[in-house]
Coordinates of C-alpha atoms and ligand atoms in Angstrom, one line a residue:
M14 CA -23.6 -44.4 -0.9
R15 CA -21.7 -47.0 1.2
W16 CA -18.9 -45.7 3.4
T17 CA -16.6 -48.5 2.3
Q18 CA -16.9 -47.5 -1.3
Y19 CA -16.6 -43.8 -0.5
F20 CA -13.6 -41.6 0.2
I21 CA -13.6 -40.5 3.8
N22 CA -10.4 -40.3 5.8
T23 CA -11.2 -38.4 9.0
L24 CA -8.4 -37.0 11.2
R25 CA -8.3 -37.2 15.0
E26 CA -5.7 -34.5 15.3
V27 CA -6.3 -30.9 14.5
P28 CA -4.1 -29.8 11.6
A29 CA -1.3 -27.6 12.9
D30 CA -1.7 -24.8 10.4
A31 CA -5.5 -24.4 10.8
D32 CA -6.6 -21.1 12.3
V33 CA -10.4 -21.2 12.5
I34 CA -12.9 -23.8 13.5
S35 CA -14.5 -24.3 10.0
Q36 CA -11.1 -24.9 8.6
K37 CA -10.1 -27.4 11.3
L38 CA -13.4 -29.2 11.1
M39 CA -13.4 -29.3 7.3
M40 CA -9.9 -30.8 7.2
R41 CA -10.6 -33.2 10.1
A42 CA -14.0 -34.3 8.5
S43 CA -12.3 -35.1 5.2
M44 CA -14.0 -32.3 3.3
I45 CA -11.1 -30.4 2.0
R46 CA -7.4 -31.0 1.6
K47 CA -4.8 -28.2 1.4
V48 CA -2.6 -28.5 -1.7
A49 CA -0.8 -25.1 -1.4
A50 CA -1.4 -21.9 0.5
G51 CA -5.0 -20.9 -0.2
I52 CA -5.4 -23.7 -2.7
Y53 CA -7.6 -26.7 -1.8
T54 CA -8.9 -30.0 -3.2
Y55 CA -12.6 -30.3 -2.4
L56 CA -12.8 -33.9 -1.3
P57 CA -16.0 -35.9 -2.1
L58 CA -17.8 -34.8 1.1
G59 CA -16.8 -31.1 0.7
L60 CA -17.8 -31.2 -2.9
R61 CA -21.3 -32.4 -2.0
S62 CA -21.9 -29.4 0.3
I63 CA -20.5 -27.1 -2.3
K64 CA -22.8 -28.6 -5.0
K65 CA -25.8 -28.3 -2.8
L66 CA -25.2 -24.7 -2.1
E67 CA -24.6 -24.1 -5.8
A68 CA -27.9 -25.7 -6.5
I69 CA -29.7 -23.4 -4.1
V70 CA -27.9 -20.4 -5.6
R71 CA -28.9 -21.4 -9.1
E72 CA -32.5 -21.9 -8.1
E73 CA -32.7 -18.5 -6.5
M74 CA -30.8 -16.7 -9.3
N75 CA -32.9 -18.2 -11.9
R76 CA -36.1 -17.4 -10.0
A77 CA -34.9 -13.8 -9.8
G78 CA -34.5 -13.6 -13.6
S79 CA -30.8 -14.0 -13.9
V80 CA -29.5 -16.2 -16.7
E81 CA -26.6 -18.6 -16.3
L82 CA -23.5 -18.6 -18.6
S83 CA -19.9 -19.6 -18.0
M84 CA -16.9 -17.4 -18.8
P85 CA -13.3 -18.5 -19.1
A86 CA -11.0 -18.4 -16.1
I87 CA -8.1 -17.3 -18.2
Q88 CA -8.6 -13.9 -19.7
P89 CA -6.6 -11.8 -22.2
A90 CA -4.7 -8.9 -20.7
E91 CA -6.1 -6.7 -23.5
L92 CA -9.5 -6.5 -21.8
W93 CA -7.9 -5.5 -18.6
I94 CA -5.9 -2.8 -20.4
Q95 CA -9.2 -1.5 -21.8
S96 CA -10.8 -1.2 -18.3
G97 CA -7.6 0.3 -16.8
R98 CA -7.3 -2.5 -14.3
W99 CA -4.2 -4.0 -15.8
Q100 CA -2.4 -1.1 -14.2
K101 CA -4.5 -0.7 -11.1
Y102 CA -5.3 -4.2 -9.8
G103 CA -2.0 -4.8 -8.0
K104 CA -0.5 -8.0 -6.9
E105 CA -3.7 -9.9 -6.2
L106 CA -4.0 -10.3 -10.0
L107 CA -2.2 -13.4 -11.2
R108 CA -0.6 -12.5 -14.5
I109 CA 0.5 -15.2 -16.8
K110 CA 2.1 -15.5 -20.3
D111 CA 1.2 -18.1 -23.0
R112 CA 3.8 -19.7 -25.3
H113 CA 3.8 -16.7 -27.6
E114 CA 4.6 -14.4 -24.6
R115 CA 1.2 -12.9 -24.8
D116 CA -0.2 -11.6 -21.4
F117 CA -3.2 -13.2 -19.7
V118 CA -4.7 -13.1 -16.3
F119 CA -6.4 -15.8 -14.2
G120 CA -9.7 -14.0 -13.6
P121 CA -10.2 -12.6 -10.0
T122 CA -13.6 -11.4 -11.2
H123 CA -15.3 -11.0 -14.6
E124 CA -16.4 -7.4 -15.2
E125 CA -14.1 -7.1 -18.2
V126 CA -15.2 -10.3 -19.9
I127 CA -18.9 -9.8 -19.3
T128 CA -18.7 -6.2 -20.5
E129 CA -17.1 -7.2 -23.7
T130 CA -19.6 -10.0 -24.2
V131 CA -22.6 -7.6 -23.8
R132 CA -20.9 -4.9 -25.8
D133 CA -20.6 -7.2 -28.8
A134 CA -24.1 -8.6 -28.5
I135 CA -26.3 -5.7 -27.6
N136 CA -26.7 -2.3 -29.2
S137 CA -30.3 -1.2 -28.7
Y138 CA -32.3 -0.2 -25.7
R139 CA -34.8 -2.8 -26.8
Q140 CA -32.4 -5.6 -25.8
L141 CA -31.9 -4.3 -22.3
P142 CA -31.9 -5.0 -19.4
V143 CA -29.9 -8.2 -19.1
N144 CA -28.8 -10.0 -16.0
L145 CA -26.2 -12.9 -16.4
Y146 CA -24.5 -15.0 -13.8
Q147 CA -22.0 -17.8 -13.5
I148 CA -20.6 -20.1 -10.8
Q149 CA -17.0 -20.3 -11.5
T150 CA -13.4 -20.6 -10.1
K151 CA -11.5 -17.4 -9.4
F152 CA -7.9 -16.7 -8.5
R153 CA -6.8 -13.9 -6.3
D154 CA -3.2 -13.9 -5.0
E155 CA -4.3 -12.7 -1.6
V156 CA -1.5 -11.3 0.7
R157 CA -2.6 -13.6 3.5
P158 CA -4.5 -16.6 2.4
R159 CA -5.9 -18.2 5.5
F160 CA -8.9 -19.6 7.3
G161 CA -9.3 -22.4 4.8
L162 CA -12.1 -21.8 2.3
M163 CA -12.9 -18.4 3.8
R164 CA -9.9 -16.6 2.4
G165 CA -8.4 -18.8 -0.3
R166 CA -6.5 -17.9 -3.4
E167 CA -8.4 -20.2 -5.7
F168 CA -12.1 -20.1 -4.8
I169 CA -15.5 -20.5 -6.2
M170 CA -17.7 -17.5 -6.6
K171 CA -21.2 -16.9 -8.0
D172 CA -20.9 -13.7 -9.9
A173 CA -23.7 -11.9 -11.7
Y174 CA -23.7 -8.7 -13.8
S175 CA -26.6 -6.7 -15.0
F176 CA -26.8 -4.0 -17.7
H177 CA -29.5 -1.3 -17.9
T178 CA -30.7 1.8 -19.8
T179 CA -31.7 3.7 -16.7
R180 CA -30.9 4.0 -13.0
E181 CA -34.5 2.9 -12.1
S182 CA -34.0 -0.3 -14.0
L183 CA -30.7 -1.0 -12.2
D184 CA -32.5 -0.2 -8.8
E185 CA -35.1 -2.8 -9.6
T186 CA -32.6 -5.6 -10.4
Y187 CA -30.4 -4.6 -7.5
Q188 CA -33.4 -5.1 -5.2
A189 CA -34.2 -8.4 -6.8
M190 CA -30.6 -9.6 -6.3
R191 CA -30.7 -8.4 -2.6
D192 CA -33.9 -10.4 -2.2
A193 CA -32.4 -13.5 -3.8
Y194 CA -29.4 -13.3 -1.5
T195 CA -31.6 -13.0 1.5
R196 CA -33.5 -16.1 0.4
I197 CA -30.3 -18.0 -0.3
F198 CA -28.8 -17.3 3.1
H199 CA -32.1 -17.9 4.8
R200 CA -32.4 -21.3 3.1
C201 CA -28.9 -22.2 4.4
G202 CA -30.0 -21.4 7.9
L203 CA -27.5 -18.6 8.2
D204 CA -27.8 -15.8 10.7
H205 CA -26.9 -12.9 8.5
V206 CA -27.4 -9.2 8.0
P207 CA -27.2 -7.0 4.9
V208 CA -25.1 -3.9 5.6
E209 CA -24.2 -0.8 3.8
A210 CA -20.7 -1.0 2.4
D211 CA -18.1 1.3 1.1
T212 CA -18.1 1.9 -2.6
G213 CA -14.5 3.0 -2.8
N214 CA -13.4 5.4 -5.6
I215 CA -16.3 4.5 -7.8
G216 CA -18.4 6.8 -5.7
G217 CA -22.0 7.8 -5.9
S218 CA -23.3 4.2 -6.2
A219 CA -24.8 1.9 -3.6
S220 CA -23.3 -1.2 -2.2
H221 CA -24.4 -3.8 0.3
E222 CA -22.5 -6.6 1.9
F223 CA -24.2 -9.7 3.4
M224 CA -22.5 -10.6 6.6
V225 CA -22.7 -13.8 8.5
L226 CA -22.2 -13.0 12.2
A227 CA -19.4 -15.0 13.7
Q228 CA -16.5 -14.4 16.1
S229 CA -14.0 -15.5 13.5
G230 CA -15.2 -12.8 11.0
E231 CA -12.5 -10.6 9.5
D232 CA -14.9 -7.6 9.2
A233 CA -16.5 -5.4 11.8
V234 CA -20.2 -4.8 11.4
V235 CA -21.9 -1.8 12.9
S236 CA -25.6 -2.3 13.7
C237 CA -28.4 -0.6 15.5
P238 CA -30.5 -2.9 17.7
S239 CA -33.4 -0.5 17.6
C240 CA -33.8 0.4 13.9
R241 CA -32.5 -1.6 10.9
Y242 CA -29.4 0.4 10.4
G243 CA -26.4 -1.7 9.6
A244 CA -23.1 -0.9 7.9
N245 CA -19.6 -2.2 7.4
I246 CA -17.2 -0.4 9.8
E247 CA -15.6 1.3 6.8
K248 CA -18.8 2.9 5.9
A249 CA -20.7 3.3 9.2
T250 CA -21.4 6.8 10.5
S251 CA -22.9 8.0 13.8
K252 CA -24.8 11.0 15.0
F253 CA -22.0 11.7 17.4
F254 CA -20.4 14.5 15.4
D255 CA -23.7 16.4 15.4
D256 CA -23.6 17.3 19.1
A257 CA -21.0 20.1 18.9
P258 CA -20.8 22.1 22.1
E259 CA -22.1 25.6 22.5
P260 CA -19.6 27.9 20.8
A261 CA -17.2 29.3 23.4
P262 CA -15.6 32.7 23.2
M263 CA -12.2 32.6 21.5
I264 CA -9.2 33.0 23.8
E265 CA -5.7 34.0 22.9
M266 CA -3.5 31.4 21.3
A267 CA -0.5 30.4 23.5
P268 CA 2.2 27.7 23.6
I269 CA 2.0 25.1 26.3
H270 CA 5.2 23.4 27.5
T271 CA 4.4 19.7 27.3
P272 CA 7.7 17.8 27.9
G273 CA 7.8 14.1 26.9
T274 CA 4.2 13.9 25.8
K275 CA 4.4 12.0 22.5
T276 CA 0.9 10.4 22.5
I277 CA -2.5 12.1 23.0
D278 CA -2.9 10.1 26.2
D279 CA 0.4 11.6 27.5
V280 CA -0.9 15.1 26.7
G281 CA -4.2 14.4 28.4
R282 CA -2.5 13.1 31.6
F283 CA -0.1 16.0 31.6
L284 CA -2.8 18.7 31.1
K285 CA -5.3 16.8 33.3
R286 CA -7.9 17.1 30.6
P287 CA -9.9 14.3 28.9
T288 CA -8.5 13.5 25.4
S289 CA -11.9 14.3 24.0
E290 CA -11.1 18.0 24.6
L291 CA -7.8 17.7 22.7
V292 CA -7.1 17.6 19.0
K293 CA -5.1 14.7 17.6
T294 CA -3.2 15.0 14.3
L295 CA -2.6 12.3 11.7
V296 CA -0.5 12.8 8.7
F297 CA -0.8 10.7 5.5
E298 CA 1.3 10.5 2.4
T299 CA -0.7 10.5 -0.8
E300 CA 0.1 10.7 -4.5
N301 CA -0.6 14.5 -4.2
G302 CA 1.6 15.2 -1.2
P303 CA 1.1 15.0 2.6
V304 CA -2.4 15.4 4.1
M305 CA -3.0 16.4 7.7
V306 CA -6.1 15.1 9.4
L307 CA -7.3 16.5 12.7
L308 CA -9.6 14.5 15.0
R309 CA -11.0 14.6 18.5
G310 CA -8.3 13.1 20.7
D311 CA -10.4 10.1 21.8
R312 CA -11.4 9.0 18.2
E313 CA -9.7 6.9 15.6
G314 CA -9.2 7.9 12.0
S315 CA -10.8 5.9 9.2
E316 CA -8.3 5.5 6.3
V317 CA -11.1 4.4 4.0
K318 CA -13.2 7.5 4.6
I319 CA -10.2 9.8 4.3
K320 CA -9.1 8.1 1.1
N321 CA -12.5 8.3 -0.4
H322 CA -12.9 12.0 0.5
L323 CA -9.6 12.7 -1.2
G324 CA -10.3 10.5 -4.1
A325 CA -6.7 9.3 -3.5
Q326 CA -5.2 6.1 -5.0
M327 CA -2.5 5.9 -2.3
L328 CA -2.9 6.7 1.4
E329 CA -0.2 5.7 3.9
M330 CA 0.8 6.9 7.3
L331 CA 3.7 9.3 6.8
G332 CA 6.8 7.5 7.9
D333 CA 9.3 8.8 10.5
A334 CA 12.1 9.5 8.0
K335 CA 10.2 12.2 6.0
F336 CA 7.9 13.3 8.7
E337 CA 9.5 16.5 10.0
S338 CA 10.7 17.8 6.6
M339 CA 7.3 17.3 5.1
T340 CA 5.1 18.7 7.9
G341 CA 7.4 21.1 9.6
G342 CA 6.9 19.5 13.0
P343 CA 8.3 16.5 14.9
I344 CA 6.3 13.4 15.4
G345 CA 4.1 13.7 18.4
Y346 CA 4.0 17.5 18.3
C347 CA 2.7 18.1 14.9
G348 CA -0.3 20.4 14.4
P349 CA -2.1 22.8 12.0
V350 CA -0.6 26.1 13.1
G351 CA 2.2 27.0 10.7
T352 CA 2.3 23.5 9.2
K353 CA 3.9 22.8 5.8
C354 CA 1.0 20.6 4.8
T355 CA -1.2 22.4 2.4
K356 CA -4.1 20.0 2.7
V357 CA -5.7 19.9 6.2
L358 CA -8.9 18.0 6.9
A359 CA -10.8 17.9 10.2
D360 CA -13.4 15.6 11.5
A361 CA -16.9 17.0 11.7
S362 CA -16.9 16.5 15.4
L363 CA -14.5 19.4 15.7
K364 CA -16.7 21.8 13.7
G365 CA -17.9 24.7 15.8
R366 CA -15.5 24.1 18.6
A367 CA -13.3 27.0 19.7
N368 CA -9.8 27.1 21.4
W369 CA -8.3 23.8 20.1
V370 CA -5.4 22.2 21.9
V371 CA -3.1 21.1 19.1
G372 CA 0.6 20.1 18.5
G373 CA 2.9 23.1 18.4
N374 CA 5.2 21.9 15.6
K375 CA 8.1 22.1 18.1
R376 CA 9.5 19.4 20.4
D377 CA 7.8 19.4 23.9
T378 CA 5.3 22.0 22.8
H379 CA 1.6 22.1 22.2
I380 CA -0.6 25.1 21.6
G381 CA -3.8 26.1 23.4
G382 CA -6.5 28.5 22.2
A383 CA -5.8 27.7 18.5
N384 CA -8.8 28.7 16.4
P385 CA -9.5 27.6 12.8
G386 CA -9.8 30.6 10.4
R387 CA -7.9 32.8 12.8
D388 CA -4.7 31.0 13.7
F389 CA -4.6 28.6 10.8
P390 CA -6.6 28.2 7.6
A391 CA -10.0 26.7 8.1
P392 CA -9.8 23.0 7.4
E393 CA -12.1 20.9 5.2
Y394 CA -14.6 19.2 7.4
G395 CA -16.0 15.7 6.9
D396 CA -16.6 12.3 8.5
F397 CA -13.1 10.9 8.9
T398 CA -13.4 8.7 12.0
T399 CA -14.4 5.1 12.8
V400 CA -17.6 4.4 14.7
F401 CA -17.2 3.1 18.2
A402 CA -19.7 0.8 20.0
G403 CA -22.1 2.9 21.9
D404 CA -22.0 5.8 19.5
P405 CA -25.5 7.1 18.6
C406 CA -27.1 5.5 15.5
P407 CA -27.2 8.0 12.6
R408 CA -30.9 7.1 12.0
C409 CA -32.5 6.8 15.4
G410 CA -29.9 7.9 17.9
N411 CA -29.8 4.7 19.9
N412 CA -26.5 3.0 20.9
L413 CA -24.7 1.2 18.1
E414 CA -23.3 -2.2 18.5
I415 CA -20.2 -3.7 16.8
H416 CA -20.0 -7.4 15.9
R417 CA -17.6 -9.6 13.9
G418 CA -18.9 -10.7 10.5
I419 CA -17.9 -12.8 7.5
E420 CA -18.7 -11.1 4.2
V421 CA -20.4 -13.9 2.2
G422 CA -22.0 -11.7 -0.5
H423 CA -21.6 -8.3 -2.1
V424 CA -24.0 -6.4 -4.3
F425 CA -22.8 -3.3 -6.0
K426 CA -24.2 -0.6 -8.3
L427 CA -21.3 -0.1 -10.6
G428 CA -22.8 2.6 -12.7
T429 CA -20.9 3.3 -15.9
K430 CA -17.3 2.7 -14.7
Y431 CA -16.7 -0.3 -16.9
S432 CA -19.2 0.5 -19.8
E433 CA -17.5 3.9 -20.2
A434 CA -14.0 2.6 -20.1
M435 CA -14.8 -0.3 -22.4
N436 CA -17.2 1.5 -24.7
C437 CA -20.2 -0.7 -23.9
V438 CA -23.0 1.5 -25.3
F439 CA -26.6 1.2 -26.5
I440 CA -28.7 3.4 -28.7
D441 CA -31.7 4.9 -26.9
E442 CA -35.2 5.8 -28.3
K443 CA -33.9 9.1 -29.6
G444 CA -31.0 7.5 -31.4
E445 CA -28.4 8.6 -28.9
R446 CA -25.4 6.5 -27.8
L447 CA -25.2 6.0 -24.1
P448 CA -23.1 3.9 -21.8
M449 CA -25.0 1.0 -20.2
I450 CA -25.6 1.3 -16.5
M451 CA -24.2 -1.8 -14.6
G452 CA -24.6 -3.7 -11.4
C453 CA -22.6 -6.6 -10.1
Y454 CA -23.4 -9.2 -7.5
G455 CA -20.9 -11.6 -5.9
L456 CA -21.4 -14.5 -3.6
G457 CA -18.6 -16.7 -2.2
I458 CA -19.6 -20.4 -2.4
G459 CA -16.8 -21.9 -0.3
R460 CA -16.9 -19.0 2.1
T461 CA -20.6 -19.5 2.7
V462 CA -20.2 -23.2 3.3
A463 CA -17.4 -22.4 5.8
S464 CA -19.4 -19.8 7.6
A465 CA -22.3 -22.2 8.1
I466 CA -19.8 -24.3 10.0
E467 CA -18.5 -21.3 12.0
Q468 CA -22.1 -20.7 13.1
S469 CA -23.1 -24.3 13.7
H470 CA -20.7 -26.7 15.4
D471 CA -19.9 -28.1 18.8
A472 CA -16.9 -29.7 20.5
D473 CA -17.4 -33.0 18.5
G474 CA -17.8 -31.6 15.1
I475 CA -20.0 -29.9 12.5
I476 CA -23.8 -29.5 12.9
W477 CA -25.0 -29.1 9.3
P478 CA -28.0 -27.2 8.3
M479 CA -29.9 -29.8 6.3
P480 CA -29.9 -28.0 2.9
I481 CA -26.1 -28.0 2.6
A482 CA -25.2 -31.1 4.6
P483 CA -23.1 -33.5 2.5
F484 CA -25.5 -36.3 3.4
E485 CA -28.8 -35.8 5.1
V486 CA -28.8 -39.1 7.0
V487 CA -26.2 -41.7 8.1
V488 CA -27.3 -45.2 8.7
T489 CA -24.9 -46.9 11.1
S490 CA -24.7 -50.7 11.6
I491 CA -23.4 -51.7 15.0
G492 CA -21.8 -55.1 15.0
R493 CA -21.5 -57.8 12.3
E494 CA -24.6 -59.9 12.9
E495 CA -26.4 -60.8 9.8
S496 CA -29.7 -59.4 11.0
V497 CA -28.1 -56.1 11.9
V498 CA -26.4 -55.7 8.5
A499 CA -29.6 -56.8 6.7
M500 CA -31.8 -54.3 8.5
A501 CA -29.3 -51.5 8.1
S502 CA -28.9 -52.1 4.4
D503 CA -32.7 -52.4 4.0
L504 CA -33.2 -49.0 5.7
Y505 CA -30.4 -47.5 3.6
E506 CA -32.0 -48.8 0.4
K507 CA -35.5 -47.5 1.4
L508 CA -34.1 -44.1 2.3
K509 CA -32.4 -43.9 -1.1
S510 CA -35.6 -44.8 -2.8
A511 CA -37.4 -42.1 -0.9
G512 CA -34.9 -39.6 -2.4
I513 CA -32.9 -39.0 0.8
D514 CA -29.2 -38.3 0.6
V515 CA -28.0 -41.2 2.8
L516 CA -24.6 -42.6 3.6
F517 CA -24.5 -46.2 4.9
D518 CA -21.6 -46.6 7.4
D519 CA -21.1 -50.3 6.6
R520 CA -17.5 -50.3 8.0
D521 CA -16.2 -53.1 10.2
E522 CA -15.4 -50.6 12.9
R523 CA -16.1 -50.3 16.6
P524 CA -19.3 -48.3 17.4
G525 CA -17.3 -45.6 19.2
V526 CA -15.3 -44.9 16.0
K527 CA -18.4 -44.8 13.8
F528 CA -20.3 -42.5 16.2
K529 CA -17.3 -40.2 16.5
D530 CA -16.9 -39.9 12.8
A531 CA -20.7 -39.3 12.4
D532 CA -20.5 -36.5 14.9
L533 CA -17.5 -35.0 13.3
I534 CA -18.9 -34.9 9.8
G535 CA -22.2 -33.8 11.3
F536 CA -24.9 -35.7 9.4
P537 CA -28.1 -34.0 10.6
L538 CA -29.8 -37.3 11.3
R539 CA -28.6 -40.7 12.2
I540 CA -30.2 -44.1 12.3
A541 CA -28.3 -46.8 14.3
V542 CA -29.0 -50.5 14.0
G543 CA -27.7 -52.7 16.8
A544 CA -28.3 -56.3 17.8
K545 CA -29.7 -55.5 21.2
S546 CA -32.5 -53.1 20.2
L547 CA -33.1 -55.1 17.0
A548 CA -33.9 -58.1 19.2
Q549 CA -36.8 -56.0 20.6
G550 CA -37.8 -55.1 17.0
Q551 CA -36.4 -51.5 17.3
V552 CA -33.8 -49.2 15.8
E553 CA -32.4 -46.0 17.3
W554 CA -32.5 -42.6 15.7
S555 CA -31.3 -39.1 16.7
F556 CA -30.7 -35.6 15.5
R557 CA -27.1 -34.4 15.4
K558 CA -28.0 -31.1 17.0
D559 CA -29.1 -32.6 20.4
R560 CA -28.2 -36.3 20.0
A561 CA -31.2 -37.3 22.0
K562 CA -31.7 -41.0 21.2
Q563 CA -35.1 -42.3 20.3
L564 CA -36.2 -45.9 19.7
G565 CA -38.9 -47.1 17.3
E566 CA -39.9 -49.8 14.9
P567 CA -37.9 -49.6 11.7
A568 CA -40.9 -48.7 9.5
A569 CA -42.0 -45.9 11.8
V570 CA -38.4 -44.6 12.2
L571 CA -38.0 -44.6 8.5
A572 CA -41.2 -42.6 7.9
R573 CA -40.3 -40.2 10.6
V574 CA -36.7 -39.6 9.3
V575 CA -38.0 -39.1 5.8
D576 CA -40.5 -36.6 7.1
E577 CA -37.9 -34.7 9.2
V578 CA -35.5 -34.5 6.2
R579 CA -38.2 -33.1 3.9
K580 CA -39.3 -30.6 6.6
A581 CA -35.7 -29.4 7.1
R582 CA -34.8 -29.1 3.4
G583 CA -36.3 -25.6 3.2
Ligands
ATP732 P1 -12.9 -9.4 0.9 O1 -13.1 -8.0 1.4 O2 -13.3 -10.4 2.0 O3 -11.5 -9.6 0.3 P2 -14.0 -8.7 -1.6 O4 -14.7 -7.4 -1.3 O5 -12.7 -8.7 -2.2 O6 -13.9 -9.6 -0.2 P3 -15.8 -9.3 -3.7 O7 -14.8 -8.9 -4.8 O8 -16.9 -8.5 -3.5 O9 -15.0 -9.6 -2.4 O10 -16.2 -10.8 -4.1 C1 -17.5 -11.3 -3.9 C2 -17.5 -12.5 -2.9 O11 -16.5 -13.5 -3.1 C3 -17.2 -12.0 -1.4 O12 -18.4 -11.5 -0.8 C4 -16.8 -13.3 -0.8 O13 -17.9 -14.1 -0.4 C5 -16.1 -14.0 -1.9 N1 -14.6 -13.9 -1.8 C6 -13.8 -12.8 -2.1 N2 -12.5 -13.1 -1.9 C7 -12.5 -14.4 -1.4 C8 -11.4 -15.3 -1.1 N3 -10.2 -14.8 -1.1 N4 -11.7 -16.5 -0.7 C9 -13.0 -17.0 -0.7 N5 -14.0 -16.2 -1.0 C10 -13.8 -14.9 -1.4
MG733 MG1 -10.8 -9.0 -1.5

């Protein structure tokens, strides 16, 4: 491809509304163009990277035994009513009406359509398992679309779905999909970790997210540097709650006057005790009334864990307006002794401890020596807190680390949630009708391309991993001399014939402009042809990653560059 025939319009200025580096660089390098919030055009260069990643994904999915199909973006509401998600999905679901006023959605995901497809096609155990995938455009009306392709509203996803007669069969496919994901991200040169993820209300099933480690990541990833434990912060646990202190003798319960101590830190300062020795109270509103959660004073509550424990649909911090009437105590002084809350949970780290210091349900008052079971009903214990860096690993006890990560892929054992709701059944060997057991496997195409840039760039631009670079090599002519243009175009033609993805920068531009653009777009390899070196029978070549220039005879450079590309394709 010749630059002058192509469509590249690089920007010198950083776009004002770009938040993260991948977005800035993709916009500046003429890879994407914003059309509306979270909605982008993939310009020719961006589309090339996307298509290359899609090809890798296809190869690995096919290799793992998944079969490609393509489902519609627009789906009838009826299917979503069958699954129950028409009610539950909320505002991320874009609902549309056709000319007959019939309801449709623009698919944010395809469990409904695939379940109907398999339900209609398969009825015997002999036809299972099946594993189907597509690479397709989704729409999710995200609350805060941002970060370019990382959190768009319209985006491309690879989504696969598998159907099984047994849990063992699902386990096998789940592992095959995990292995395929590892190969895909490895081939793209991405530094990634698979971590355990929360399964929400579906419960009982396993789920893993693939995280690319990067500062700009929206997720927090907990990992152990000693063993292979890794989990999303929503799911991560630690051993820390196991080390309950020796049981102390119970003392008498007594109020403590604690004027003006609204926060746990105030109370700690006032009583001259570390907050770890005090008990903090959170109150949430749920569809089944208020729920009180007691934690060690130095820990943070995890809304996801609390919500899962309760199996609640709705969980929100109880607002100021209703607080006192619903709990029986003012904000800042609320506690379990004499509370109006009928549901009281306590973090496992409090189990076995005696003589709690808790809110006294009266202004400027706390209570010391409060004992569960004696002074208030014994709470339900569980893991309700977020892991902190330095907490002991649940597997090996070593200190956990917390890093930022970008979720690029998600594999999930769905179980029978959709097959039961949508009556997707098979007949087993004994003639019995059973719901199919399902798995689903998502991978964000645009998000993965963007995260490659997050991980690999410098002050001048992108440094592409070869397998997803829009072009593998750029040939740059410096100057207008006939011999220069002839040599550059000869190298370009030869690279093309060798099957290399090459762009010929044949523009009539100053060398500085051409080199700046080449660095910005980030072609992994560059060959530059200039009059001076050509007079010595040489051309220059360099890698984008270190930009160290090397000179050589054209034929030798050509052979070397072809070799380097082939080596780096992975
Ligand atoms: P997130 O928690 O980031 O919103 P999710 O859990 O909603 O992600 P899934 O429903 O599991 O995501 O979708 C599978 C994959 O699709 C994700 O791992 C991610 O790579 C990609 N993806 C999801 N939402 C978006 C989005 N808004 N923009 C770009 N890619 C997305
Ligand atoms: Mg989401």
